[in-house]
CSV table of C-alpha atoms in Angstrom, one decimal:
chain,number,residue,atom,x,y,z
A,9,UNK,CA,0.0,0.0,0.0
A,10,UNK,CA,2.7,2.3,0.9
A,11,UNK,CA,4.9,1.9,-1.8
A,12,UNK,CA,1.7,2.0,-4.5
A,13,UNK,CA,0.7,4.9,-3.2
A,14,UNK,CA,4.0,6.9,-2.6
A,15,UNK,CA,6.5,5.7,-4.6
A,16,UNK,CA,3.7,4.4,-8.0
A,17,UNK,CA,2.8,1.5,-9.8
A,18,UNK,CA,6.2,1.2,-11.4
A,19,UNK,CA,8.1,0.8,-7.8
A,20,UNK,CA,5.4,-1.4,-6.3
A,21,UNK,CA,6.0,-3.6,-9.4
A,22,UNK,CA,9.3,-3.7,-8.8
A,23,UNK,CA,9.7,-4.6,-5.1
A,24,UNK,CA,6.2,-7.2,-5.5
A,25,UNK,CA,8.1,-9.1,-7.9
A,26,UNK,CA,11.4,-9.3,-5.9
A,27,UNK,CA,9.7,-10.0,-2.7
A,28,UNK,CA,6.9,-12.9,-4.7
A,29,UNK,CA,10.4,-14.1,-5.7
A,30,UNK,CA,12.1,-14.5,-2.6
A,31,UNK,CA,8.8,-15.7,-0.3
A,32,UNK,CA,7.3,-18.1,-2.9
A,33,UNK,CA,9.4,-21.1,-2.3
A,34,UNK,CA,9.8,-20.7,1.4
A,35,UNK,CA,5.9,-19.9,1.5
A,36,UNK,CA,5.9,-23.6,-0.1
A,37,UNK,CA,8.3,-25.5,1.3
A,38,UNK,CA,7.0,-24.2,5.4
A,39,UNK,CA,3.8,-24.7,4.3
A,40,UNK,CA,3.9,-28.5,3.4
A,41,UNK,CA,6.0,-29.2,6.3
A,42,UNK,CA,3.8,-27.5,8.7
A,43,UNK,CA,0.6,-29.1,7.3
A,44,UNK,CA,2.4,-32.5,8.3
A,45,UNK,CA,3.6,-31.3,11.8
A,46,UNK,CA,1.3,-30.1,13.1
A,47,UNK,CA,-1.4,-33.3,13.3
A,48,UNK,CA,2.2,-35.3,14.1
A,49,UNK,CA,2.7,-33.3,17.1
A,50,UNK,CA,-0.5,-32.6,18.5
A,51,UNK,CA,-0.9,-36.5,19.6
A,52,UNK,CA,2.3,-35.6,21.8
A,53,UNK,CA,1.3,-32.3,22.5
A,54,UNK,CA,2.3,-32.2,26.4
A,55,UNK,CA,5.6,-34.1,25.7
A,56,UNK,CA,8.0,-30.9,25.3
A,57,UNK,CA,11.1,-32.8,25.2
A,58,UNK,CA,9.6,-34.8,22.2
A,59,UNK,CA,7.9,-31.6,20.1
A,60,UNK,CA,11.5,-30.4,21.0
A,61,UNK,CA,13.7,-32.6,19.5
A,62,UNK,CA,11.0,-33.0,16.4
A,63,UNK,CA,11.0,-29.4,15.9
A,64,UNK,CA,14.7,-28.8,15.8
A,65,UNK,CA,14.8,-31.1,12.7
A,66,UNK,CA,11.7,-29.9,11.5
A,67,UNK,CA,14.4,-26.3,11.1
A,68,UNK,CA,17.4,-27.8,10.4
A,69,UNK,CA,15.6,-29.2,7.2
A,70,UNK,CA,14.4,-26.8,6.4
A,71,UNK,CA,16.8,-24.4,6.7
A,72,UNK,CA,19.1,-27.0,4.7
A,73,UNK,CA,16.9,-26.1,1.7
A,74,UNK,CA,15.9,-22.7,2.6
A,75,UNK,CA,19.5,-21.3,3.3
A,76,UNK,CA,21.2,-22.4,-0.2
A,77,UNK,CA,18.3,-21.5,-1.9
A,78,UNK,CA,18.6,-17.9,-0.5
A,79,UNK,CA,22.3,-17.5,-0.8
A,80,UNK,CA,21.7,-18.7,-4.5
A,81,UNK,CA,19.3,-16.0,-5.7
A,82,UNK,CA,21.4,-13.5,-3.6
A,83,UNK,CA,24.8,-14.7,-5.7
A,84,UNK,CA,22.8,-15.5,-9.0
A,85,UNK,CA,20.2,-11.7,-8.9
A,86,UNK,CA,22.0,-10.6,-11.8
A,87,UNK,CA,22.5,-13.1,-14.4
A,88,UNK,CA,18.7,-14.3,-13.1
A,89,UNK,CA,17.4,-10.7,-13.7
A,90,UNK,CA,18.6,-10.6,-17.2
A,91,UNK,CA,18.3,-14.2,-18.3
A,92,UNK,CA,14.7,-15.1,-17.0
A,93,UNK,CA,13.1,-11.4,-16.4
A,94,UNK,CA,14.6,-9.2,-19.1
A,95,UNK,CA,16.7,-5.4,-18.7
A,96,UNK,CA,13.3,-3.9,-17.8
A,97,UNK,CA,13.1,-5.7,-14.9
A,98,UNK,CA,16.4,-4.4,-13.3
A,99,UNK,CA,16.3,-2.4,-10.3
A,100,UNK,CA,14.7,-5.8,-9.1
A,101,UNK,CA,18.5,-7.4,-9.0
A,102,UNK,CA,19.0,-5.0,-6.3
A,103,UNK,CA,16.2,-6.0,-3.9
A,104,UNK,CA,17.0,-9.4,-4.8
A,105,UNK,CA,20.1,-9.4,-2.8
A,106,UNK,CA,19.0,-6.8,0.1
A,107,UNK,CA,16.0,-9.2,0.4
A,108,UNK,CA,17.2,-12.7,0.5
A,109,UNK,CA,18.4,-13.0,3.8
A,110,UNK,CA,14.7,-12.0,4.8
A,111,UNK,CA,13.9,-15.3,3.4
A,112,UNK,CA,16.1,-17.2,5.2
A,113,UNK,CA,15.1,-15.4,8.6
A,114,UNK,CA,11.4,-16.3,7.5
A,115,UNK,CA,12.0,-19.7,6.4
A,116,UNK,CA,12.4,-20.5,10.5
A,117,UNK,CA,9.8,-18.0,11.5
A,118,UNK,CA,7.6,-19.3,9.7
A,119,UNK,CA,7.3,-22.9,11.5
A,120,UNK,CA,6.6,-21.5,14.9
A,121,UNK,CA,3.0,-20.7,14.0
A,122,UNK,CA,2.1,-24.5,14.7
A,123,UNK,CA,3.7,-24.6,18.3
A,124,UNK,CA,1.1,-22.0,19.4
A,125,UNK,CA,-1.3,-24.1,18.3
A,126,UNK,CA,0.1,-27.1,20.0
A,127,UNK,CA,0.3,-25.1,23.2
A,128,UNK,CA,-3.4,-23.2,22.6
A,129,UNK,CA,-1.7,-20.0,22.9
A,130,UNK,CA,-3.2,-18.4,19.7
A,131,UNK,CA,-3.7,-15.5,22.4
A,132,UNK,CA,0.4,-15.0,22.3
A,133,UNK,CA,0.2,-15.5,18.2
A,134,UNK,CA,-2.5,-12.7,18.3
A,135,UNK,CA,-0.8,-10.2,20.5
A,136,UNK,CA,2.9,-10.8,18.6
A,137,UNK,CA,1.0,-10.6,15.1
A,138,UNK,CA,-0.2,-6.9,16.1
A,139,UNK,CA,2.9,-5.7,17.5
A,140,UNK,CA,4.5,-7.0,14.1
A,141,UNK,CA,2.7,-5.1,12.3
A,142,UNK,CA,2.8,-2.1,14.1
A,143,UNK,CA,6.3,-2.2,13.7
A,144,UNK,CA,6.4,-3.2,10.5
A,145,UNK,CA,4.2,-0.1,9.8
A,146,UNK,CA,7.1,2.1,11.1
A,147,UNK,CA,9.9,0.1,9.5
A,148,UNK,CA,8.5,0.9,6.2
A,149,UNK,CA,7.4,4.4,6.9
A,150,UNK,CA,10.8,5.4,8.1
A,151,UNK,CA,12.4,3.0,4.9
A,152,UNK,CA,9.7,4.9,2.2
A,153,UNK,CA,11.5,8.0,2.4
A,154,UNK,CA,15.0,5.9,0.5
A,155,UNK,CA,12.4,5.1,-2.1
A,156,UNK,CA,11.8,0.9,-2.8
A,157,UNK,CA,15.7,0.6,-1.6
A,158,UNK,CA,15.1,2.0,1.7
A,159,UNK,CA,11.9,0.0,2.1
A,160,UNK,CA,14.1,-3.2,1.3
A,161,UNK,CA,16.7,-2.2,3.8
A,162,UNK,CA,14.0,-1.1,6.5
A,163,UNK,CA,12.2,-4.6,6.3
A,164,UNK,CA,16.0,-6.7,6.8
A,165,UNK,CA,16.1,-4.5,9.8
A,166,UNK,CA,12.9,-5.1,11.5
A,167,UNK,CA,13.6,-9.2,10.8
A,168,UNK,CA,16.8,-9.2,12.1
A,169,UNK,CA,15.6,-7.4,14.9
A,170,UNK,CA,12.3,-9.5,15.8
A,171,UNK,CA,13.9,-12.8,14.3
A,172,UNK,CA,14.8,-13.7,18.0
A,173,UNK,CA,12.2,-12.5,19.8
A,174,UNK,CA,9.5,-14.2,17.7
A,175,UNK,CA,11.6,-18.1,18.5
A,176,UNK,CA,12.1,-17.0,21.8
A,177,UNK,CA,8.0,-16.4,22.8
A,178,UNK,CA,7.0,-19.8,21.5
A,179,UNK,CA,9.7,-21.6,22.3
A,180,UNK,CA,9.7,-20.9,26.0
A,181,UNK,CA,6.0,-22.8,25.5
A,182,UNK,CA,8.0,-26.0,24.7
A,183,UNK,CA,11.1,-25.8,27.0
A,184,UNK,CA,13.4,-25.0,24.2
A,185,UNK,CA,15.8,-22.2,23.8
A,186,UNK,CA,16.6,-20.0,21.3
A,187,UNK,CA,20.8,-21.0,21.2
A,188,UNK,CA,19.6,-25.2,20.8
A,189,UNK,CA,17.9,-23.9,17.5
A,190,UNK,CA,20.4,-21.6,16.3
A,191,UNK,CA,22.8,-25.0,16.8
A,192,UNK,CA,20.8,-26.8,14.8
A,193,UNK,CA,20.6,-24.2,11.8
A,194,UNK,CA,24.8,-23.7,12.7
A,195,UNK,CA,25.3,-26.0,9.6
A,196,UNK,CA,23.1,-25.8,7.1
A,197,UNK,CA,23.7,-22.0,7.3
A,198,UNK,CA,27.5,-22.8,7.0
A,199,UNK,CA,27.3,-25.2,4.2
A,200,UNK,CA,25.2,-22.4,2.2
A,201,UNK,CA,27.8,-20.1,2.7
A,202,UNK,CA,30.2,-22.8,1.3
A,203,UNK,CA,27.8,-23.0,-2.1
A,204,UNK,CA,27.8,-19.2,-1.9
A,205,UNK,CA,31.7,-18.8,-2.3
């Protein structure tokens, strides 16, 4: 809405495109997984040590196809852009790279949805949903003002910043912390890095 309406048709374009892009195939790959989880889990859903241990591999697959994938279209924008897209797409190459670590940030985030559900605290998934929002609100009103760019560059911020406070709130519901899952995403994130040199 904000970029439509501030920055036109041409911009929105633009930065849809990059961020359809980078969101599809996490959007995809999330979604299958948690459709399976979340009926798995819910026959165990007072074992925390169990939901645990199945959720930590739940992420590190995940993020062993997520965080490649990522790195790839960060490395690859340009000859992507001009092979598959065409010149006039462009000034998406840029957003491209700004936004791809966005998807690998969202490619975890996305899985917690299901352990608010296993723990019937859709309250807490309400309540983190609005602040999200809110600050996504004045991420991207600050980021407008650098044009599609700056929007880019504002949302990377606000993940990064809210990336551990949204695994730390449901996590804490199943007994887990935040440094066991950042362990378990340790080496897919390294061996993307390798594929990325």
């Amino acid at each position: 809405f904000l970029i439509g309406r501030y920055l036109g048709k041409e911009a929105l374009g633009y930065y849809t495109l990059a961020y359809r892009i980078i969101v599809y195939p996490i959007q995809n790959i999330s979604w299958i997984i948690n459709r399976v989880m979340f009926p798995v889990l819910s026959k165990v859903q007072d074992d925390n040590p169990l939901i645990g241990k199945a959720y930590l591999q739940v992420a590190g697959a995940i993020s062993l196809v997520s965080f490649p994938l990522m790195l790839g279209v960060m490395a690859l924008a340009d000859p992507f852009v001009y092979a598959i897209l065409g010149e006039k797409w462009l000034p998406v190459i840029g957003l491209l790279v700004i936004l791809a670590p966005v998807g690998m940030l969202q490619s975890i985030n996305s899985t917690v949805g299901a352990i608010f559900l296993l723990k019937e605290r859709t309250d807490a998934l309400l309540y983190w949903g609005i602040a999200t929002v809110v600050l996504t609100g004045i991420a991207f009103a600050f980021g407008i003002q650098y044009g599609i760019t700056g929007m880019a560059w504002a949302y990377l911020a606000l993940s990064f910043l809210l990336f551990y406070p949204s695994l730390k709130i449901p996590l804490r519901f199943i007994d887990l912390s935040v440094r066991k899952l950042l362990r378990a995403l340790v080496l897919p994130f390294f061996c993307g890095l390798a594929m990325l040199g």
